[in-house]
Amino acid sequence: MTTQVDVFVDYVCPFCFLVEPAIEELRRERDVEVTIRPFELRPDPVPTLRPEDEYLPRVWKDVVYPMAERVGVPMTLPSVSPQPRTEKAFMVLQLAQERGRAEAYTEAMFQAFFQEDRNIGEDDVILDVATSAGLDRAEALQALHSEERRIRQREDQDYAVNVGIDAVPGVVIGGHVLRGVPSATRLKKVVDQLAAQEAGHRAPRAEDRS
């Protein structure tokens, strides 16, 4: 039985990049269908963070860099200030989902921000990322300026809140919300428990077998 796994991310959140190795291991070792879903941490007009302020350097030094080394994901605190909004990047994620390129697009978006120090709020950068992930540039440009996709992104944001997401990364498996950066072991354990429960529900009763 295939288990649905929803992974809520924001492209400016380093922990969303750091959870990717665990998600990949889960995908390799269990029968799961992973869907990348958007949750913008600071939608307009909420101010975004600035790397020159005290907060980001401290969190990166104390938590992000040690975790990145542990999971083997090289990354650097981006210098873009203030940090970009991600609504437009998520509008193109919709296109990536439709073309079966969501995982490649998401990986490329994280790499652009955390490894290449590019401003992923800029249209040209988003288009470069989209084409690097196998999307058609003209379609991506159309997605960037689609009011329909903008409305859908806001609906997706509301959906995330409704299922209990208030921070990212957030992994939802069978209605269970796992917050933070869960290990692959924890993810597999939750999937196995749900599969066992489902198998128990489907098992025929003794009187049905007689």
mmCIF file with all atom_site columns, C-alpha atoms in Angstrom:
data_model
loop_
_atom_site.group_PDB
_atom_site.id
_atom_site.type_symbol
_atom_site.label_atom_id
_atom_site.label_alt_id
_atom_site.label_comp_id
_atom_site.label_asym_id
_atom_site.label_entity_id
_atom_site.label_seq_id
_atom_site.pdbx_PDB_ins_code
_atom_site.Cartn_x
_atom_site.Cartn_y
_atom_site.Cartn_z
_atom_site.occupancy
_atom_site.B_iso_or_equiv
_atom_site.pdbx_formal_charge
_atom_site.auth_seq_id
_atom_site.auth_comp_id
_atom_site.auth_asym_id
_atom_site.auth_atom_id
_atom_site.pdbx_PDB_model_num
ATOM 1   C CA . MET A 1 1   ? 0.000   0.000   0.000   1.00 0.00 ? 1   MET A CA 1
ATOM 2   C CA . THR A 1 2   ? 1.372   3.389   -0.995  1.00 0.00 ? 2   THR A CA 1
ATOM 3   C CA . THR A 1 3   ? 1.484   5.918   1.848   1.00 0.00 ? 3   THR A CA 1
ATOM 4   C CA . GLN A 1 4   ? 0.932   9.599   1.083   1.00 0.00 ? 4   GLN A CA 1
ATOM 5   C CA . VAL A 1 5   ? 3.593   11.877  2.558   1.00 0.00 ? 5   VAL A CA 1
ATOM 6   C CA . ASP A 1 6   ? 3.146   15.668  2.360   1.00 0.00 ? 6   ASP A CA 1
ATOM 7   C CA . VAL A 1 7   ? 6.272   17.742  2.956   1.00 0.00 ? 7   VAL A CA 1
ATOM 8   C CA . PHE A 1 8   ? 5.578   21.423  3.650   1.00 0.00 ? 8   PHE A CA 1
ATOM 9   C CA . VAL A 1 9   ? 8.525   23.708  2.922   1.00 0.00 ? 9   VAL A CA 1
ATOM 10  C CA . ASP A 1 10  ? 9.613   27.284  2.471   1.00 0.00 ? 10  ASP A CA 1
ATOM 11  C CA . TYR A 1 11  ? 12.569  27.870  0.179   1.00 0.00 ? 11  TYR A CA 1
ATOM 12  C CA . VAL A 1 12  ? 14.206  30.336  2.601   1.00 0.00 ? 12  VAL A CA 1
ATOM 13  C CA . CYS A 1 13  ? 14.176  27.839  5.487   1.00 0.00 ? 13  CYS A CA 1
ATOM 14  C CA . PRO A 1 14  ? 17.501  25.988  5.830   1.00 0.00 ? 14  PRO A CA 1
ATOM 15  C CA . PHE A 1 15  ? 15.900  23.169  7.799   1.00 0.00 ? 15  PHE A CA 1
ATOM 16  C CA . CYS A 1 16  ? 13.694  22.369  4.803   1.00 0.00 ? 16  CYS A CA 1
ATOM 17  C CA . PHE A 1 17  ? 16.869  21.766  2.785   1.00 0.00 ? 17  PHE A CA 1
ATOM 18  C CA . LEU A 1 18  ? 18.333  19.684  5.612   1.00 0.00 ? 18  LEU A CA 1
ATOM 19  C CA . VAL A 1 19  ? 15.324  17.347  5.812   1.00 0.00 ? 19  VAL A CA 1
ATOM 20  C CA . GLU A 1 20  ? 15.778  16.294  2.179   1.00 0.00 ? 20  GLU A CA 1
ATOM 21  C CA . PRO A 1 21  ? 18.236  13.421  2.852   1.00 0.00 ? 21  PRO A CA 1
ATOM 22  C CA . ALA A 1 22  ? 15.756  11.822  5.255   1.00 0.00 ? 22  ALA A CA 1
ATOM 23  C CA . ILE A 1 23  ? 12.915  12.222  2.754   1.00 0.00 ? 23  ILE A CA 1
ATOM 24  C CA . GLU A 1 24  ? 15.054  10.652  0.034   1.00 0.00 ? 24  GLU A CA 1
ATOM 25  C CA . GLU A 1 25  ? 15.887  7.670   2.239   1.00 0.00 ? 25  GLU A CA 1
ATOM 26  C CA . LEU A 1 26  ? 12.203  7.251   3.044   1.00 0.00 ? 26  LEU A CA 1
ATOM 27  C CA . ARG A 1 27  ? 11.379  7.356   -0.657  1.00 0.00 ? 27  ARG A CA 1
ATOM 28  C CA . ARG A 1 28  ? 14.000  4.682   -1.431  1.00 0.00 ? 28  ARG A CA 1
ATOM 29  C CA . GLU A 1 29  ? 13.073  2.277   1.346   1.00 0.00 ? 29  GLU A CA 1
ATOM 30  C CA . ARG A 1 30  ? 9.303   2.554   1.649   1.00 0.00 ? 30  ARG A CA 1
ATOM 31  C CA . ASP A 1 31  ? 6.337   2.621   -0.729  1.00 0.00 ? 31  ASP A CA 1
ATOM 32  C CA . VAL A 1 32  ? 5.470   6.287   -0.402  1.00 0.00 ? 32  VAL A CA 1
ATOM 33  C CA . GLU A 1 33  ? 4.208   9.082   -2.615  1.00 0.00 ? 33  GLU A CA 1
ATOM 34  C CA . VAL A 1 34  ? 5.852   12.348  -1.601  1.00 0.00 ? 34  VAL A CA 1
ATOM 35  C CA . THR A 1 35  ? 4.197   15.671  -2.396  1.00 0.00 ? 35  THR A CA 1
ATOM 36  C CA . ILE A 1 36  ? 6.039   18.958  -1.878  1.00 0.00 ? 36  ILE A CA 1
ATOM 37  C CA . ARG A 1 37  ? 3.646   21.575  -0.518  1.00 0.00 ? 37  ARG A CA 1
ATOM 38  C CA . PRO A 1 38  ? 4.205   25.293  0.103   1.00 0.00 ? 38  PRO A CA 1
ATOM 39  C CA . PHE A 1 39  ? 4.101   27.178  3.363   1.00 0.00 ? 39  PHE A CA 1
ATOM 40  C CA . GLU A 1 40  ? 5.500   30.706  3.177   1.00 0.00 ? 40  GLU A CA 1
ATOM 41  C CA . LEU A 1 41  ? 6.809   31.588  6.620   1.00 0.00 ? 41  LEU A CA 1
ATOM 42  C CA . ARG A 1 42  ? 6.566   35.336  6.180   1.00 0.00 ? 42  ARG A CA 1
ATOM 43  C CA . PRO A 1 43  ? 4.012   36.238  3.508   1.00 0.00 ? 43  PRO A CA 1
ATOM 44  C CA . ASP A 1 44  ? 3.554   39.865  2.551   1.00 0.00 ? 44  ASP A CA 1
ATOM 45  C CA . PRO A 1 45  ? 3.328   42.169  4.514   1.00 0.00 ? 45  PRO A CA 1
ATOM 46  C CA . VAL A 1 46  ? 5.191   40.306  7.287   1.00 0.00 ? 46  VAL A CA 1
ATOM 47  C CA . PRO A 1 47  ? 8.817   41.553  7.344   1.00 0.00 ? 47  PRO A CA 1
ATOM 48  C CA . THR A 1 48  ? 11.403  38.988  6.268   1.00 0.00 ? 48  THR A CA 1
ATOM 49  C CA . LEU A 1 49  ? 14.671  38.311  8.099   1.00 0.00 ? 49  LEU A CA 1
ATOM 50  C CA . ARG A 1 50  ? 17.977  40.088  7.530   1.00 0.00 ? 50  ARG A CA 1
ATOM 51  C CA . PRO A 1 51  ? 21.281  38.180  7.691   1.00 0.00 ? 51  PRO A CA 1
ATOM 52  C CA . GLU A 1 52  ? 23.089  41.187  9.203   1.00 0.00 ? 52  GLU A CA 1
ATOM 53  C CA . ASP A 1 53  ? 20.833  41.123  12.262  1.00 0.00 ? 53  ASP A CA 1
ATOM 54  C CA . GLU A 1 54  ? 21.739  39.023  15.296  1.00 0.00 ? 54  GLU A CA 1
ATOM 55  C CA . TYR A 1 55  ? 19.183  36.246  14.914  1.00 0.00 ? 55  TYR A CA 1
ATOM 56  C CA . LEU A 1 56  ? 20.196  34.497  11.677  1.00 0.00 ? 56  LEU A CA 1
ATOM 57  C CA . PRO A 1 57  ? 23.967  34.295  12.302  1.00 0.00 ? 57  PRO A CA 1
ATOM 58  C CA . ARG A 1 58  ? 23.359  32.931  15.784  1.00 0.00 ? 58  ARG A CA 1
ATOM 59  C CA . VAL A 1 59  ? 20.900  30.229  14.636  1.00 0.00 ? 59  VAL A CA 1
ATOM 60  C CA . TRP A 1 60  ? 23.168  29.220  11.783  1.00 0.00 ? 60  TRP A CA 1
ATOM 61  C CA . LYS A 1 61  ? 26.234  28.965  14.041  1.00 0.00 ? 61  LYS A CA 1
ATOM 62  C CA . ASP A 1 62  ? 24.469  27.085  16.832  1.00 0.00 ? 62  ASP A CA 1
ATOM 63  C CA . VAL A 1 63  ? 22.111  24.824  14.865  1.00 0.00 ? 63  VAL A CA 1
ATOM 64  C CA . VAL A 1 64  ? 22.184  25.011  11.064  1.00 0.00 ? 64  VAL A CA 1
ATOM 65  C CA . TYR A 1 65  ? 25.888  24.526  10.392  1.00 0.00 ? 65  TYR A CA 1
ATOM 66  C CA . PRO A 1 66  ? 26.266  21.590  12.842  1.00 0.00 ? 66  PRO A CA 1
ATOM 67  C CA . MET A 1 67  ? 23.171  19.886  11.390  1.00 0.00 ? 67  MET A CA 1
ATOM 68  C CA . ALA A 1 68  ? 24.321  20.516  7.821   1.00 0.00 ? 68  ALA A CA 1
ATOM 69  C CA . GLU A 1 69  ? 27.653  18.863  8.581   1.00 0.00 ? 69  GLU A CA 1
ATOM 70  C CA . ARG A 1 70  ? 25.916  15.929  10.239  1.00 0.00 ? 70  ARG A CA 1
ATOM 71  C CA . VAL A 1 71  ? 23.604  15.199  7.285   1.00 0.00 ? 71  VAL A CA 1
ATOM 72  C CA . GLY A 1 72  ? 26.209  16.037  4.641   1.00 0.00 ? 72  GLY A CA 1
ATOM 73  C CA . VAL A 1 73  ? 24.540  19.032  2.996   1.00 0.00 ? 73  VAL A CA 1
ATOM 74  C CA . PRO A 1 74  ? 26.971  21.900  2.295   1.00 0.00 ? 74  PRO A CA 1
ATOM 75  C CA . MET A 1 75  ? 25.316  25.279  2.710   1.00 0.00 ? 75  MET A CA 1
ATOM 76  C CA . THR A 1 76  ? 26.047  28.876  3.673   1.00 0.00 ? 76  THR A CA 1
ATOM 77  C CA . LEU A 1 77  ? 23.936  31.629  5.224   1.00 0.00 ? 77  LEU A CA 1
ATOM 78  C CA . PRO A 1 78  ? 22.760  33.622  2.176   1.00 0.00 ? 78  PRO A CA 1
ATOM 79  C CA . SER A 1 79  ? 23.767  37.278  2.043   1.00 0.00 ? 79  SER A CA 1
ATOM 80  C CA . VAL A 1 80  ? 20.526  38.389  0.339   1.00 0.00 ? 80  VAL A CA 1
ATOM 81  C CA . SER A 1 81  ? 18.990  41.111  2.531   1.00 0.00 ? 81  SER A CA 1
ATOM 82  C CA . PRO A 1 82  ? 16.233  41.231  3.401   1.00 0.00 ? 82  PRO A CA 1
ATOM 83  C CA . GLN A 1 83  ? 15.494  37.587  2.674   1.00 0.00 ? 83  GLN A CA 1
ATOM 84  C CA . PRO A 1 84  ? 13.238  37.126  -0.375  1.00 0.00 ? 84  PRO A CA 1
ATOM 85  C CA . ARG A 1 85  ? 9.579   36.310  -0.310  1.00 0.00 ? 85  ARG A CA 1
ATOM 86  C CA . THR A 1 86  ? 8.720   32.979  -1.893  1.00 0.00 ? 86  THR A CA 1
ATOM 87  C CA . GLU A 1 87  ? 5.186   33.417  -3.218  1.00 0.00 ? 87  GLU A CA 1
ATOM 88  C CA . LYS A 1 88  ? 6.370   33.647  -6.839  1.00 0.00 ? 88  LYS A CA 1
ATOM 89  C CA . ALA A 1 89  ? 8.692   30.656  -6.488  1.00 0.00 ? 89  ALA A CA 1
ATOM 90  C CA . PHE A 1 90  ? 5.726   28.673  -5.191  1.00 0.00 ? 90  PHE A CA 1
ATOM 91  C CA . MET A 1 91  ? 3.575   29.766  -8.107  1.00 0.00 ? 91  MET A CA 1
ATOM 92  C CA . VAL A 1 92  ? 6.123   28.111  -10.404 1.00 0.00 ? 92  VAL A CA 1
ATOM 93  C CA . LEU A 1 93  ? 6.181   25.074  -8.072  1.00 0.00 ? 93  LEU A CA 1
ATOM 94  C CA . GLN A 1 94  ? 2.578   24.513  -9.179  1.00 0.00 ? 94  GLN A CA 1
ATOM 95  C CA . LEU A 1 95  ? 3.814   24.178  -12.757 1.00 0.00 ? 95  LEU A CA 1
ATOM 96  C CA . ALA A 1 96  ? 6.615   21.877  -11.601 1.00 0.00 ? 96  ALA A CA 1
ATOM 97  C CA . GLN A 1 97  ? 4.042   19.655  -9.883  1.00 0.00 ? 97  GLN A CA 1
ATOM 98  C CA . GLU A 1 98  ? 1.999   19.479  -13.063 1.00 0.00 ? 98  GLU A CA 1
ATOM 99  C CA . ARG A 1 99  ? 5.080   18.500  -15.090 1.00 0.00 ? 99  ARG A CA 1
ATOM 100 C CA . GLY A 1 100 ? 6.342   15.943  -12.592 1.00 0.00 ? 100 GLY A CA 1
ATOM 101 C CA . ARG A 1 101 ? 9.400   18.072  -11.755 1.00 0.00 ? 101 ARG A CA 1
ATOM 102 C CA . ALA A 1 102 ? 8.539   19.278  -8.248  1.00 0.00 ? 102 ALA A CA 1
ATOM 103 C CA . GLU A 1 103 ? 11.379  17.469  -6.487  1.00 0.00 ? 103 GLU A CA 1
ATOM 104 C CA . ALA A 1 104 ? 13.982  18.622  -9.030  1.00 0.00 ? 104 ALA A CA 1
ATOM 105 C CA . TYR A 1 105 ? 12.677  22.190  -8.908  1.00 0.00 ? 105 TYR A CA 1
ATOM 106 C CA . THR A 1 106 ? 12.669  22.250  -5.108  1.00 0.00 ? 106 THR A CA 1
ATOM 107 C CA . GLU A 1 107 ? 16.213  20.871  -4.925  1.00 0.00 ? 107 GLU A CA 1
ATOM 108 C CA . ALA A 1 108 ? 17.392  23.457  -7.455  1.00 0.00 ? 108 ALA A CA 1
ATOM 109 C CA . MET A 1 109 ? 15.672  26.265  -5.553  1.00 0.00 ? 109 MET A CA 1
ATOM 110 C CA . PHE A 1 110 ? 17.398  25.277  -2.303  1.00 0.00 ? 110 PHE A CA 1
ATOM 111 C CA . GLN A 1 111 ? 20.740  25.026  -4.082  1.00 0.00 ? 111 GLN A CA 1
ATOM 112 C CA . ALA A 1 112 ? 20.294  28.462  -5.666  1.00 0.00 ? 112 ALA A CA 1
ATOM 113 C CA . PHE A 1 113 ? 19.631  30.121  -2.306  1.00 0.00 ? 113 PHE A CA 1
ATOM 114 C CA . PHE A 1 114 ? 21.783  28.176  0.154   1.00 0.00 ? 114 PHE A CA 1
ATOM 115 C CA . GLN A 1 115 ? 24.694  27.129  -2.058  1.00 0.00 ? 115 GLN A CA 1
ATOM 116 C CA . GLU A 1 116 ? 24.846  29.793  -4.775  1.00 0.00 ? 116 GLU A CA 1
ATOM 117 C CA . ASP A 1 117 ? 23.658  32.815  -2.730  1.00 0.00 ? 117 ASP A CA 1
ATOM 118 C CA . ARG A 1 118 ? 21.141  33.867  -5.386  1.00 0.00 ? 118 ARG A CA 1
ATOM 119 C CA . ASN A 1 119 ? 18.055  35.990  -4.747  1.00 0.00 ? 119 ASN A CA 1
ATOM 120 C CA . ILE A 1 120 ? 15.236  33.502  -5.330  1.00 0.00 ? 120 ILE A CA 1
ATOM 121 C CA . GLY A 1 121 ? 12.670  36.279  -5.098  1.00 0.00 ? 121 GLY A CA 1
ATOM 122 C CA . GLU A 1 122 ? 13.790  37.690  -8.452  1.00 0.00 ? 122 GLU A CA 1
ATOM 123 C CA . ASP A 1 123 ? 11.960  36.637  -11.603 1.00 0.00 ? 123 ASP A CA 1
ATOM 124 C CA . ASP A 1 124 ? 15.120  35.906  -13.612 1.00 0.00 ? 124 ASP A CA 1
ATOM 125 C CA . VAL A 1 125 ? 16.514  33.672  -10.889 1.00 0.00 ? 125 VAL A CA 1
ATOM 126 C CA . ILE A 1 126 ? 13.246  31.776  -10.565 1.00 0.00 ? 126 ILE A CA 1
ATOM 127 C CA . LEU A 1 127 ? 13.193  31.260  -14.332 1.00 0.00 ? 127 LEU A CA 1
ATOM 128 C CA . ASP A 1 128 ? 16.803  30.039  -14.336 1.00 0.00 ? 128 ASP A CA 1
ATOM 129 C CA . VAL A 1 129 ? 16.002  27.583  -11.556 1.00 0.00 ? 129 VAL A CA 1
ATOM 130 C CA . ALA A 1 130 ? 12.886  26.406  -13.379 1.00 0.00 ? 130 ALA A CA 1
ATOM 131 C CA . THR A 1 131 ? 14.739  25.715  -16.630 1.00 0.00 ? 131 THR A CA 1
ATOM 132 C CA . SER A 1 132 ? 17.572  23.959  -14.766 1.00 0.00 ? 132 SER A CA 1
ATOM 133 C CA . ALA A 1 133 ? 14.911  21.642  -13.329 1.00 0.00 ? 133 ALA A CA 1
ATOM 134 C CA . GLY A 1 134 ? 13.583  20.791  -16.788 1.00 0.00 ? 134 GLY A CA 1
ATOM 135 C CA . LEU A 1 135 ? 10.696  23.244  -17.045 1.00 0.00 ? 135 LEU A CA 1
ATOM 136 C CA . ASP A 1 136 ? 9.906   25.272  -20.152 1.00 0.00 ? 136 ASP A CA 1
ATOM 137 C CA . ARG A 1 137 ? 10.995  28.883  -19.638 1.00 0.00 ? 137 ARG A CA 1
ATOM 138 C CA . ALA A 1 138 ? 7.964   30.361  -21.413 1.00 0.00 ? 138 ALA A CA 1
ATOM 139 C CA . GLU A 1 139 ? 5.587   28.280  -19.286 1.00 0.00 ? 139 GLU A CA 1
ATOM 140 C CA . ALA A 1 140 ? 7.456   29.294  -16.142 1.00 0.00 ? 140 ALA A CA 1
ATOM 141 C CA . LEU A 1 141 ? 7.254   32.956  -17.124 1.00 0.00 ? 141 LEU A CA 1
ATOM 142 C CA . GLN A 1 142 ? 3.517   32.595  -17.673 1.00 0.00 ? 142 GLN A CA 1
ATOM 143 C CA . ALA A 1 143 ? 3.177   30.939  -14.266 1.00 0.00 ? 143 ALA A CA 1
ATOM 144 C CA . LEU A 1 144 ? 5.024   33.848  -12.633 1.00 0.00 ? 144 LEU A CA 1
ATOM 145 C CA . HIS A 1 145 ? 2.418   36.309  -13.883 1.00 0.00 ? 145 HIS A CA 1
ATOM 146 C CA . SER A 1 146 ? -0.687  34.150  -13.470 1.00 0.00 ? 146 SER A CA 1
ATOM 147 C CA . GLU A 1 147 ? -3.268  35.644  -11.141 1.00 0.00 ? 147 GLU A CA 1
ATOM 148 C CA . GLU A 1 148 ? -4.956  32.249  -11.029 1.00 0.00 ? 148 GLU A CA 1
ATOM 149 C CA . ARG A 1 149 ? -1.767  30.693  -9.675  1.00 0.00 ? 149 ARG A CA 1
ATOM 150 C CA . ARG A 1 150 ? -1.370  33.525  -7.167  1.00 0.00 ? 150 ARG A CA 1
ATOM 151 C CA . ILE A 1 151 ? -4.859  32.835  -5.833  1.00 0.00 ? 151 ILE A CA 1
ATOM 152 C CA . ARG A 1 152 ? -4.116  29.119  -5.709  1.00 0.00 ? 152 ARG A CA 1
ATOM 153 C CA . GLN A 1 153 ? -0.922  29.779  -3.754  1.00 0.00 ? 153 GLN A CA 1
ATOM 154 C CA . ARG A 1 154 ? -2.913  31.652  -1.142  1.00 0.00 ? 154 ARG A CA 1
ATOM 155 C CA . GLU A 1 155 ? -5.353  28.757  -0.999  1.00 0.00 ? 155 GLU A CA 1
ATOM 156 C CA . ASP A 1 156 ? -2.423  26.369  -0.554  1.00 0.00 ? 156 ASP A CA 1
ATOM 157 C CA . GLN A 1 157 ? -1.187  28.550  2.306   1.00 0.00 ? 157 GLN A CA 1
ATOM 158 C CA . ASP A 1 158 ? -4.604  28.308  3.970   1.00 0.00 ? 158 ASP A CA 1
ATOM 159 C CA . TYR A 1 159 ? -4.621  24.542  3.411   1.00 0.00 ? 159 TYR A CA 1
ATOM 160 C CA . ALA A 1 160 ? -1.304  24.202  5.225   1.00 0.00 ? 160 ALA A CA 1
ATOM 161 C CA . VAL A 1 161 ? -2.664  26.098  8.214   1.00 0.00 ? 161 VAL A CA 1
ATOM 162 C CA . ASN A 1 162 ? -5.812  23.972  8.232   1.00 0.00 ? 162 ASN A CA 1
ATOM 163 C CA . VAL A 1 163 ? -3.841  20.715  8.477   1.00 0.00 ? 163 VAL A CA 1
ATOM 164 C CA . GLY A 1 164 ? -1.847  22.052  11.414  1.00 0.00 ? 164 GLY A CA 1
ATOM 165 C CA . ILE A 1 165 ? 1.262   23.529  9.817   1.00 0.00 ? 165 ILE A CA 1
ATOM 166 C CA . ASP A 1 166 ? 2.611   26.572  11.652  1.00 0.00 ? 166 ASP A CA 1
ATOM 167 C CA . ALA A 1 167 ? 6.311   26.145  10.873  1.00 0.00 ? 167 ALA A CA 1
ATOM 168 C CA . VAL A 1 168 ? 8.480   24.309  8.381   1.00 0.00 ? 168 VAL A CA 1
ATOM 169 C CA . PRO A 1 169 ? 9.576   21.755  7.597   1.00 0.00 ? 169 PRO A CA 1
ATOM 170 C CA . GLY A 1 170 ? 6.349   19.984  8.409   1.00 0.00 ? 170 GLY A CA 1
ATOM 171 C CA . VAL A 1 171 ? 5.802   16.390  7.332   1.00 0.00 ? 171 VAL A CA 1
ATOM 172 C CA . VAL A 1 172 ? 2.253   15.052  7.317   1.00 0.00 ? 172 VAL A CA 1
ATOM 173 C CA . ILE A 1 173 ? 1.811   11.283  7.144   1.00 0.00 ? 173 ILE A CA 1
ATOM 174 C CA . GLY A 1 174 ? -1.686  9.884   7.559   1.00 0.00 ? 174 GLY A CA 1
ATOM 175 C CA . GLY A 1 175 ? -2.854  12.969  9.407   1.00 0.00 ? 175 GLY A CA 1
ATOM 176 C CA . HIS A 1 176 ? 0.148   12.921  11.755  1.00 0.00 ? 176 HIS A CA 1
ATOM 177 C CA . VAL A 1 177 ? 2.170   16.166  11.690  1.00 0.00 ? 177 VAL A CA 1
ATOM 178 C CA . LEU A 1 178 ? 5.897   15.731  12.310  1.00 0.00 ? 178 LEU A CA 1
ATOM 179 C CA . ARG A 1 179 ? 7.634   19.021  13.048  1.00 0.00 ? 179 ARG A CA 1
ATOM 180 C CA . GLY A 1 180 ? 11.269  19.955  12.883  1.00 0.00 ? 180 GLY A CA 1
ATOM 181 C CA . VAL A 1 181 ? 13.761  17.798  10.997  1.00 0.00 ? 181 VAL A CA 1
ATOM 182 C CA . PRO A 1 182 ? 12.682  14.201  11.619  1.00 0.00 ? 182 PRO A CA 1
ATOM 183 C CA . SER A 1 183 ? 15.224  11.471  10.966  1.00 0.00 ? 183 SER A CA 1
ATOM 184 C CA . ALA A 1 184 ? 14.699  8.886   8.258   1.00 0.00 ? 184 ALA A CA 1
ATOM 185 C CA . THR A 1 185 ? 14.292  6.304   11.025  1.00 0.00 ? 185 THR A CA 1
ATOM 186 C CA . ARG A 1 186 ? 11.424  8.246   12.565  1.00 0.00 ? 186 ARG A CA 1
ATOM 187 C CA . LEU A 1 187 ? 9.743   8.779   9.198   1.00 0.00 ? 187 LEU A CA 1
ATOM 188 C CA . LYS A 1 188 ? 9.972   5.069   8.361   1.00 0.00 ? 188 LYS A CA 1
ATOM 189 C CA . LYS A 1 189 ? 8.607   4.135   11.779  1.00 0.00 ? 189 LYS A CA 1
ATOM 190 C CA . VAL A 1 190 ? 5.516   6.322   11.277  1.00 0.00 ? 190 VAL A CA 1
ATOM 191 C CA . VAL A 1 191 ? 4.939   4.887   7.783   1.00 0.00 ? 191 VAL A CA 1
ATOM 192 C CA . ASP A 1 192 ? 5.320   1.328   9.103   1.00 0.00 ? 192 ASP A CA 1
ATOM 193 C CA . GLN A 1 193 ? 2.882   1.963   11.952  1.00 0.00 ? 193 GLN A CA 1
ATOM 194 C CA . LEU A 1 194 ? 0.278   3.365   9.574   1.00 0.00 ? 194 LEU A CA 1
ATOM 195 C CA . ALA A 1 195 ? 0.742   0.456   7.179   1.00 0.00 ? 195 ALA A CA 1
ATOM 196 C CA . ALA A 1 196 ? 0.301   -2.014  10.047  1.00 0.00 ? 196 ALA A CA 1
ATOM 197 C CA . GLN A 1 197 ? -2.845  -0.252  11.197  1.00 0.00 ? 197 GLN A CA 1
ATOM 198 C CA . GLU A 1 198 ? -4.241  -0.290  7.684   1.00 0.00 ? 198 GLU A CA 1
ATOM 199 C CA . ALA A 1 199 ? -3.424  -3.986  7.311   1.00 0.00 ? 199 ALA A CA 1
ATOM 200 C CA . GLY A 1 200 ? -5.198  -4.675  10.594  1.00 0.00 ? 200 GLY A CA 1
ATOM 201 C CA . HIS A 1 201 ? -8.306  -2.857  9.401   1.00 0.00 ? 201 HIS A CA 1
ATOM 202 C CA . ARG A 1 202 ? -8.310  -4.873  6.189   1.00 0.00 ? 202 ARG A CA 1
ATOM 203 C CA . ALA A 1 203 ? -7.683  -8.269  7.799   1.00 0.00 ? 203 ALA A CA 1
ATOM 204 C CA . PRO A 1 204 ? -10.753 -10.538 7.515   1.00 0.00 ? 204 PRO A CA 1
ATOM 205 C CA . ARG A 1 205 ? -12.500 -11.487 10.720  1.00 0.00 ? 205 ARG A CA 1
ATOM 206 C CA . ALA A 1 206 ? -12.577 -15.143 11.824  1.00 0.00 ? 206 ALA A CA 1
ATOM 207 C CA . GLU A 1 207 ? -16.262 -15.502 10.976  1.00 0.00 ? 207 GLU A CA 1
ATOM 208 C CA . ASP A 1 208 ? -15.571 -14.104 7.490   1.00 0.00 ? 208 ASP A CA 1
ATOM 209 C CA . ARG A 1 209 ? -13.006 -16.862 6.887   1.00 0.00 ? 209 ARG A CA 1
ATOM 210 C CA . SER A 1 210 ? -15.253 -19.711 7.998   1.00 0.00 ? 210 SER A CA 1
#
